PDB file of C-alpha atoms in Angstrom:
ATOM      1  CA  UNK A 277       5.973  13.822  -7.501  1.00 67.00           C
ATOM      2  CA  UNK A 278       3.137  14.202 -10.150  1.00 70.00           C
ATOM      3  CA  UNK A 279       1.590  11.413 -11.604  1.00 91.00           C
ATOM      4  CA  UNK A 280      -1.293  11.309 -14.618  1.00 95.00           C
ATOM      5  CA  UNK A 281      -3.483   8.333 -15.453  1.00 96.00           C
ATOM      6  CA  UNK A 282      -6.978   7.462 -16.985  1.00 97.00           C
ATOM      7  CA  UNK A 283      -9.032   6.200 -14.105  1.00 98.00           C
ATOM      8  CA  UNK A 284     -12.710   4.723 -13.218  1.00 98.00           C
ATOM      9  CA  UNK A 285     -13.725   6.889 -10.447  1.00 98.00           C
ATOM     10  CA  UNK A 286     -15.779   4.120  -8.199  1.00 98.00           C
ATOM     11  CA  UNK A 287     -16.699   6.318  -5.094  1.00 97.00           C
ATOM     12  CA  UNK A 288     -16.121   9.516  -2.949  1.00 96.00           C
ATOM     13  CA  UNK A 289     -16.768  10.886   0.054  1.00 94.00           C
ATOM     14  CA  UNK A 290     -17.096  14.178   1.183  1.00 90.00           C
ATOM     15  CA  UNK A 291     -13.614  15.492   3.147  1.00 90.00           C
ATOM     16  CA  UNK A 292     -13.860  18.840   5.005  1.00 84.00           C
ATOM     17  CA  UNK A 293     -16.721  21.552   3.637  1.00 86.00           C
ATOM     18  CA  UNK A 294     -16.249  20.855  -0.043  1.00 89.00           C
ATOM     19  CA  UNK A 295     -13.368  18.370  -0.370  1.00 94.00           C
ATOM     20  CA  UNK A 296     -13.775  14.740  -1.278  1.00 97.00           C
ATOM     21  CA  UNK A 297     -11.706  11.474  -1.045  1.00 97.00           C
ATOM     22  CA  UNK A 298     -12.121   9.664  -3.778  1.00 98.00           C
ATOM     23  CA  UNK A 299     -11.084   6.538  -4.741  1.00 98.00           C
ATOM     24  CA  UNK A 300     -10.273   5.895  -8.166  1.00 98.00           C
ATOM     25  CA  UNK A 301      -9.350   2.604 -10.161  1.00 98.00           C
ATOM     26  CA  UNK A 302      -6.196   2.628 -12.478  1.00 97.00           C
ATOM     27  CA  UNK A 303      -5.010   0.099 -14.802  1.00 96.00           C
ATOM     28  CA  UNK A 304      -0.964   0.738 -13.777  1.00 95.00           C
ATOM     29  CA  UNK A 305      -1.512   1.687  -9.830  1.00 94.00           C
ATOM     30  CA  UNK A 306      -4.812  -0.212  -9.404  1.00 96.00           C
ATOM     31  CA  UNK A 307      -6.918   1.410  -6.471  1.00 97.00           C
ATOM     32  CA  UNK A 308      -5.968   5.044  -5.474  1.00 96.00           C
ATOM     33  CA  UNK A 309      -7.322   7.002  -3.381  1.00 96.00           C
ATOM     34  CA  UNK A 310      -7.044  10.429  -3.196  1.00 97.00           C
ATOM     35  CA  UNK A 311      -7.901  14.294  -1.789  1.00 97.00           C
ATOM     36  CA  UNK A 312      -9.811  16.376  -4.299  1.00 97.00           C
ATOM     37  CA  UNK A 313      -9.845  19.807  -3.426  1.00 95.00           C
ATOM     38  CA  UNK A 314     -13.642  20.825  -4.191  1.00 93.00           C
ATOM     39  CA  UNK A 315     -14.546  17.713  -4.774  1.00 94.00           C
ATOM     40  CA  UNK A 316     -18.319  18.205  -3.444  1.00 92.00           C
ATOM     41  CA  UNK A 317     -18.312  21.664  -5.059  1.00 91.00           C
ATOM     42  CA  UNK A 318     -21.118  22.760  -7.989  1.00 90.00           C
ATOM     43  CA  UNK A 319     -18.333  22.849 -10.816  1.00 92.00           C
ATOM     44  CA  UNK A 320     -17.436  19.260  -9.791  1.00 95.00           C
ATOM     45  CA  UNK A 321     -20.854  17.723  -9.405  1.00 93.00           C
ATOM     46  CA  UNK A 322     -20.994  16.150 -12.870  1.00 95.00           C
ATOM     47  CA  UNK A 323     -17.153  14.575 -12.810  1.00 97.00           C
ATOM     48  CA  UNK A 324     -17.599  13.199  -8.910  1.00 97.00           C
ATOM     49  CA  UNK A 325     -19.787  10.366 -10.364  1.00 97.00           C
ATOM     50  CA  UNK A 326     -19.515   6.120  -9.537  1.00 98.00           C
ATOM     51  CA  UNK A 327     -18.715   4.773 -13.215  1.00 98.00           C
ATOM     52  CA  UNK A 328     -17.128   8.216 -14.582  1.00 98.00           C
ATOM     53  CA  UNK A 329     -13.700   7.621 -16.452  1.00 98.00           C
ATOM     54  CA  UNK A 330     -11.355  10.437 -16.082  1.00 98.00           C
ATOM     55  CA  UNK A 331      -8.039  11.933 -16.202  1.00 98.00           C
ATOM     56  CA  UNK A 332      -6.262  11.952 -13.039  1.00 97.00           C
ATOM     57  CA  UNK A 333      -2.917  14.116 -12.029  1.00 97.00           C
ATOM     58  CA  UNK A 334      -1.967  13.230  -9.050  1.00 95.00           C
ATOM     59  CA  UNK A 335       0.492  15.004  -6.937  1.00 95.00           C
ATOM     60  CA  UNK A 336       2.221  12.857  -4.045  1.00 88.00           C
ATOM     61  CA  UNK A 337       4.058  14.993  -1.186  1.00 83.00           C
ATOM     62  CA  UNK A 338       5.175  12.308   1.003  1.00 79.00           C
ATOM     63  CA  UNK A 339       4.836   8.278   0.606  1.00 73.00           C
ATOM     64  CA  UNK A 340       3.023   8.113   3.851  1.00 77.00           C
ATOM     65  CA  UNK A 341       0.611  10.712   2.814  1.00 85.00           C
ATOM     66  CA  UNK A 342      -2.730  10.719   0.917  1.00 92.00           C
ATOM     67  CA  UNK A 343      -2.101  12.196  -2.664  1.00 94.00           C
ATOM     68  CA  UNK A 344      -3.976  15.193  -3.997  1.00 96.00           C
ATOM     69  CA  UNK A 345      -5.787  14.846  -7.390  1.00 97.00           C
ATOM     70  CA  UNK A 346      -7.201  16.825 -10.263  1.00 97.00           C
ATOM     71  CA  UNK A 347      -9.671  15.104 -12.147  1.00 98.00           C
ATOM     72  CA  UNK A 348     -11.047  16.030 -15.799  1.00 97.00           C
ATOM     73  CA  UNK A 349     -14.196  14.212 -17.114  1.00 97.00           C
ATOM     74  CA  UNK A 350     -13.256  11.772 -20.183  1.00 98.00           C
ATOM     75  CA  UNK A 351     -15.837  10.077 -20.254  1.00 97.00           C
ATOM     76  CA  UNK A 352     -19.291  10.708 -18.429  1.00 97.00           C
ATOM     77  CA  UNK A 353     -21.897   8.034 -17.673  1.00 96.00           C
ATOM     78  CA  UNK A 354     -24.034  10.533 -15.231  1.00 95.00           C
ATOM     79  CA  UNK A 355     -26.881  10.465 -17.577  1.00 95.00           C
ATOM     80  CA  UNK A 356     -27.345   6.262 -16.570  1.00 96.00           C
ATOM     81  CA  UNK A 357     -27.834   7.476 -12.797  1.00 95.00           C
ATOM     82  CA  UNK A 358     -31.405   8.343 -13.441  1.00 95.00           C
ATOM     83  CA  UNK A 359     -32.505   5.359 -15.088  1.00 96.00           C
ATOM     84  CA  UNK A 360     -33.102   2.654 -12.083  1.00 95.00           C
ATOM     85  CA  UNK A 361     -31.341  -0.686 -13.000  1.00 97.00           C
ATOM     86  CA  UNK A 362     -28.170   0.964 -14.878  1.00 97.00           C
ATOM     87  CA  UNK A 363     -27.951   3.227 -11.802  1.00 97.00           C
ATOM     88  CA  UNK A 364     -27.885   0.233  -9.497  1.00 97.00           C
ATOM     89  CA  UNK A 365     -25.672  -1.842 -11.274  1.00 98.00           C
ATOM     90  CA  UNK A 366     -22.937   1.097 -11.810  1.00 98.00           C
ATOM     91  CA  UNK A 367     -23.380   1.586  -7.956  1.00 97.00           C
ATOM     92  CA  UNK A 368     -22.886  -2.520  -7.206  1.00 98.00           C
ATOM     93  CA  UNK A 369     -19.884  -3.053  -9.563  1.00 98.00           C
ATOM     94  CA  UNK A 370     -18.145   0.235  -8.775  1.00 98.00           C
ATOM     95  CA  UNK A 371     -19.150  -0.161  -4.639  1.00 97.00           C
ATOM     96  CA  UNK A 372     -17.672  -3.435  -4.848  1.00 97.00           C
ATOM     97  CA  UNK A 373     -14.528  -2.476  -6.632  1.00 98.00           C
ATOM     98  CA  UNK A 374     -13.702  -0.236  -4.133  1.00 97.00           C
ATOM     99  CA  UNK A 375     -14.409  -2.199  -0.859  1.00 96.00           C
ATOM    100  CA  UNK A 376     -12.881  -5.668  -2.024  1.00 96.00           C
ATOM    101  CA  UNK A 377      -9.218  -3.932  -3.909  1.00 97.00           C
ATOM    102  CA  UNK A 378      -6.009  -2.990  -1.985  1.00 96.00           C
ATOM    103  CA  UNK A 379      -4.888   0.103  -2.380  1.00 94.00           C
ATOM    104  CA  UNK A 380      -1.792   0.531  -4.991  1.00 92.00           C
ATOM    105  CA  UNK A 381      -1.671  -3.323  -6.217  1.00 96.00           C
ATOM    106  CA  UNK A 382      -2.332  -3.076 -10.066  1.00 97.00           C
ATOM    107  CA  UNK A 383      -5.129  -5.127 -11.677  1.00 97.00           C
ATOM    108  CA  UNK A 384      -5.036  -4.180 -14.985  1.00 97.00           C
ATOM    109  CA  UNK A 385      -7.497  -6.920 -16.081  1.00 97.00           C
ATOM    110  CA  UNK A 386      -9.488  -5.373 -13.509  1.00 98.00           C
ATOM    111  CA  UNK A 387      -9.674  -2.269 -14.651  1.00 98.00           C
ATOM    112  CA  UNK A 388     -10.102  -3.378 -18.306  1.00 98.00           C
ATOM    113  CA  UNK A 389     -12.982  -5.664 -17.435  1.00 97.00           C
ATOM    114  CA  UNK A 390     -15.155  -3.023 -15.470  1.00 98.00           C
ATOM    115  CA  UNK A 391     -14.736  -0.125 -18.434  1.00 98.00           C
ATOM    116  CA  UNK A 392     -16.154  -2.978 -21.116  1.00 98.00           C
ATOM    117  CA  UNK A 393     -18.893  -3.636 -18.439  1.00 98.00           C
ATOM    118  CA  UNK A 394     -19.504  -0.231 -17.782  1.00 98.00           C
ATOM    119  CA  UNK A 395     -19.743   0.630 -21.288  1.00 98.00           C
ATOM    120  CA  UNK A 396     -22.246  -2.624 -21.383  1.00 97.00           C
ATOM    121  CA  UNK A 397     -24.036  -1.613 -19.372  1.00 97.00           C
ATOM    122  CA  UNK A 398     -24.888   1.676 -21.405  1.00 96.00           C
ATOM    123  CA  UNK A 399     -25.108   0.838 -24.680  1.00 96.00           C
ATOM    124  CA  UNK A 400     -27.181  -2.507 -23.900  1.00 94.00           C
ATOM    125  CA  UNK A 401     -31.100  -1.830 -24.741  1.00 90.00           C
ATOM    126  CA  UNK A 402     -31.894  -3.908 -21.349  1.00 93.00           C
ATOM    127  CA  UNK A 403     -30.159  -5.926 -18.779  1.00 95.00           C
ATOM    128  CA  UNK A 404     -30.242  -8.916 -20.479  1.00 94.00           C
ATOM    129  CA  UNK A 405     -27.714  -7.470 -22.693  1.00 94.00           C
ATOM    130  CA  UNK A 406     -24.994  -7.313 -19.581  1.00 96.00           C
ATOM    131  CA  UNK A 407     -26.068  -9.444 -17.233  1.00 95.00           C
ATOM    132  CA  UNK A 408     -23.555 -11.929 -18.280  1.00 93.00           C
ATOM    133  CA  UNK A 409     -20.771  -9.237 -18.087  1.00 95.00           C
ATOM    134  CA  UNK A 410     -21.716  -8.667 -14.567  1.00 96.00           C
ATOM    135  CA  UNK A 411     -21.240 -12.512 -13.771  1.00 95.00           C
ATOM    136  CA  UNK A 412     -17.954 -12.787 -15.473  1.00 93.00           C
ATOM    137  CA  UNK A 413     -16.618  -9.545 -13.768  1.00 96.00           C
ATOM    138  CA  UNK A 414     -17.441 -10.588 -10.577  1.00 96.00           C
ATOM    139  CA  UNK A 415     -16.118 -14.000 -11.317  1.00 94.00           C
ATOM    140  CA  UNK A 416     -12.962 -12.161 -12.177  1.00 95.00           C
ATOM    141  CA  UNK A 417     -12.816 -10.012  -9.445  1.00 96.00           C
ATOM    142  CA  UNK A 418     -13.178 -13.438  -7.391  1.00 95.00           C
ATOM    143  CA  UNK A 419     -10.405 -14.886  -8.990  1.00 94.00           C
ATOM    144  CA  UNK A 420      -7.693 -12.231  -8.935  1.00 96.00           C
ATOM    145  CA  UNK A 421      -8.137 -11.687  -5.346  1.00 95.00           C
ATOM    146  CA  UNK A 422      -7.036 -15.343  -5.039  1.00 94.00           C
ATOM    147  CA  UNK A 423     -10.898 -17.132  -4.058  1.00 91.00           C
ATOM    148  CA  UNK A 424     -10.168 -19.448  -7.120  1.00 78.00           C
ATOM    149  CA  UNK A 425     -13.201 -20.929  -9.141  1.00 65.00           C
ATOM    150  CA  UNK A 426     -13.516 -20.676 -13.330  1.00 65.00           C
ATOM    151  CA  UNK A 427     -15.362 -19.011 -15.305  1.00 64.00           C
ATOM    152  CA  UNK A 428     -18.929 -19.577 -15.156  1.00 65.00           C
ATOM    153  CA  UNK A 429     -20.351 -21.141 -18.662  1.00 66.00           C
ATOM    154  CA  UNK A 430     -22.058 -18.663 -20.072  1.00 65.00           C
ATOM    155  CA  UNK A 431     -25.660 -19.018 -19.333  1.00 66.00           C
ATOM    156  CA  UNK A 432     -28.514 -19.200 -22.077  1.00 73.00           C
ATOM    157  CA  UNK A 433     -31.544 -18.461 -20.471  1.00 90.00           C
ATOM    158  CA  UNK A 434     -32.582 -15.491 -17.696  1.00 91.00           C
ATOM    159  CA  UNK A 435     -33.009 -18.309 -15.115  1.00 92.00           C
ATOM    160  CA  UNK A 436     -29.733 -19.510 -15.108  1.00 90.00           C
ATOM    161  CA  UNK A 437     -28.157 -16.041 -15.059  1.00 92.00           C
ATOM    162  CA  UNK A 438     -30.190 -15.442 -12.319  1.00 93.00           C
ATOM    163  CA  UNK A 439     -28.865 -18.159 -10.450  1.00 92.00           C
ATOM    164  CA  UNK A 440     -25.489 -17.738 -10.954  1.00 91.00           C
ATOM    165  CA  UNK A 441     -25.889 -14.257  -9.450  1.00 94.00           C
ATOM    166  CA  UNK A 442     -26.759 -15.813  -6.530  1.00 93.00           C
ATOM    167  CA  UNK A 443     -24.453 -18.211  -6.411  1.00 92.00           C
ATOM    168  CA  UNK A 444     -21.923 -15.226  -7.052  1.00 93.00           C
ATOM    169  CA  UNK A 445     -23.482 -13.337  -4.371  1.00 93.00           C
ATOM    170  CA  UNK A 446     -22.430 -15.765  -1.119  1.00 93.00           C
ATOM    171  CA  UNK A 447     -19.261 -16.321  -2.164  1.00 93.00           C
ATOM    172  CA  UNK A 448     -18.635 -12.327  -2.597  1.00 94.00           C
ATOM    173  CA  UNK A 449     -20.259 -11.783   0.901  1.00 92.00           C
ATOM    174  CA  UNK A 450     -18.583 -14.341   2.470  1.00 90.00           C
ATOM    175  CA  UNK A 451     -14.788 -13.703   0.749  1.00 91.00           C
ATOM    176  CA  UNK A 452     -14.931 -10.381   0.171  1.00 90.00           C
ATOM    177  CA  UNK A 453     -17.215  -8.386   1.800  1.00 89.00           C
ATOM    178  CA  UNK A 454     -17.309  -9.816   5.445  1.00 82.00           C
ATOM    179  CA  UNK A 455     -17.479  -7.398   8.277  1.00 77.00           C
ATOM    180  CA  UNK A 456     -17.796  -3.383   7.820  1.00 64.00           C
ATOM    181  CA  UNK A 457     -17.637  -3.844   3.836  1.00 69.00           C
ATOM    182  CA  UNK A 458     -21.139  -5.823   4.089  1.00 64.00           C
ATOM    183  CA  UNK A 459     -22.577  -2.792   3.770  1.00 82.00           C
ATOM    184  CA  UNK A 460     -21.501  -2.839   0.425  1.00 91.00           C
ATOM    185  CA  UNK A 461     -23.795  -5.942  -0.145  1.00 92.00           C
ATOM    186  CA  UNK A 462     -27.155  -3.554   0.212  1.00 92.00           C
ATOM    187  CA  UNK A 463     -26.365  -2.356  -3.325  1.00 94.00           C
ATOM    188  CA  UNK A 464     -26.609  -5.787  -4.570  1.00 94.00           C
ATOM    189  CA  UNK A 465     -29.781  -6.597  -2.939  1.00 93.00           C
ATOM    190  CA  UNK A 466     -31.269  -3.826  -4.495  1.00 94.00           C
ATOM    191  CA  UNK A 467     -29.046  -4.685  -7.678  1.00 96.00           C
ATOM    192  CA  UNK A 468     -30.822  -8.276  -7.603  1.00 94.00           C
ATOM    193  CA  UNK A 469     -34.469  -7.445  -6.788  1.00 94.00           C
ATOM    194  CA  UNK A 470     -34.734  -5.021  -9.292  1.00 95.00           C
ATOM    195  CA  UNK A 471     -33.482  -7.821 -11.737  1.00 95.00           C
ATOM    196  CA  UNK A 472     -35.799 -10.592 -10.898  1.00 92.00           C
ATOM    197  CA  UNK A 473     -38.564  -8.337 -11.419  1.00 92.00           C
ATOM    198  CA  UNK A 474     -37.507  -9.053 -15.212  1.00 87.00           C
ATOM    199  CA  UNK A 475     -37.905 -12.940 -14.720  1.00 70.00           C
TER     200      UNK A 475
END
């Protein structure tokens, strides 16, 4: 069977010499992840990037099997990953995604909500342009995994964002991201330091 969708590629991981598993985030079939044949190869460098939006085929042998995908670029935000605070909040949001979804349990609000952050986050002139995306994604996140709460107000001043990322930040290490996926919380840290060196 042969699937196609627009997806958020969030991470991969190199499979074999140049394969990669990636895991991808749809709006209809929510987290996927899949085999990309030379994945980690020089031609696929610029599409195997956290943040990227592209089009997916994917080609399912057997249920009980990992699918194989082709991926074309749609939508590249590479250029972000060497500027320090876009490339660490792409990395934190994306990260995150990945670790906290089930596989193949659609979130299309989800989805929606990290392309208009992702697209925040690189058209903003600073972070004080998306910092308030951030805390209403992750609040969202939060809340369609079933860990409750509403919608932050949004917050006026730097210091109050600020503190709502922390507040934020134990509940998604302590709901989401206990055991092996706290090493997902690293990004963060280094997500939140570089930050409060705005303050």
């Amino acid at each position: 069977m042969i699937s196609r969708a627009s997806a958020i590629l969030l991470a991969s991981r190199q499979q074999g010499e140049t394969g990669a598993i990636a895991r991808l985030l749809t709006a209809d079939a929510g987290l996927v992840a899949a085999y990309v044949a030379g994945g980690r190869g020089r031609q696929m460098r610029a599409v195997m990037v956290p943040g990227n939006r592209v089009a997916a085929e994917f080609t399912v042998r057997a249920a009980n099997q990992l699918p194989f995908a082709r991926l074309e670029l749609e939508h590249s935000r590479g250029a972000l990953m060497t500027e320090p605070l876009p490339a660490a909040a792409i990395q934190w949001v994306c990260g995150l995604t990945a670790a906290a979804l089930p596989e193949r349990q659609p979130y299309p609000s989800l989805h929606e909500g990290l392309e208009a952050l992702l697209e925040a986050i690189a058209v903003a002139p600073s972070a004080r342009g998306w910092v308030s995306g951030l805390i209403a994604y992750e609040t969202l996140l939060l809340c369609e995994l079933g860990y409750g709460g509403i919608a932050p107000p949004p917050a006026a001043d730097w210091d109050a964002q600020m503190a709502m990322l922390g507040i934020l930040e134990r509940r998604l290490s302590h709901y989401l991201l206990a055991g092996h996926k706290g090493d997902v919380m690293g990004a963060r840290t280094l997500l939140t330091g570089r930050l409060a060196r705005m303050g």
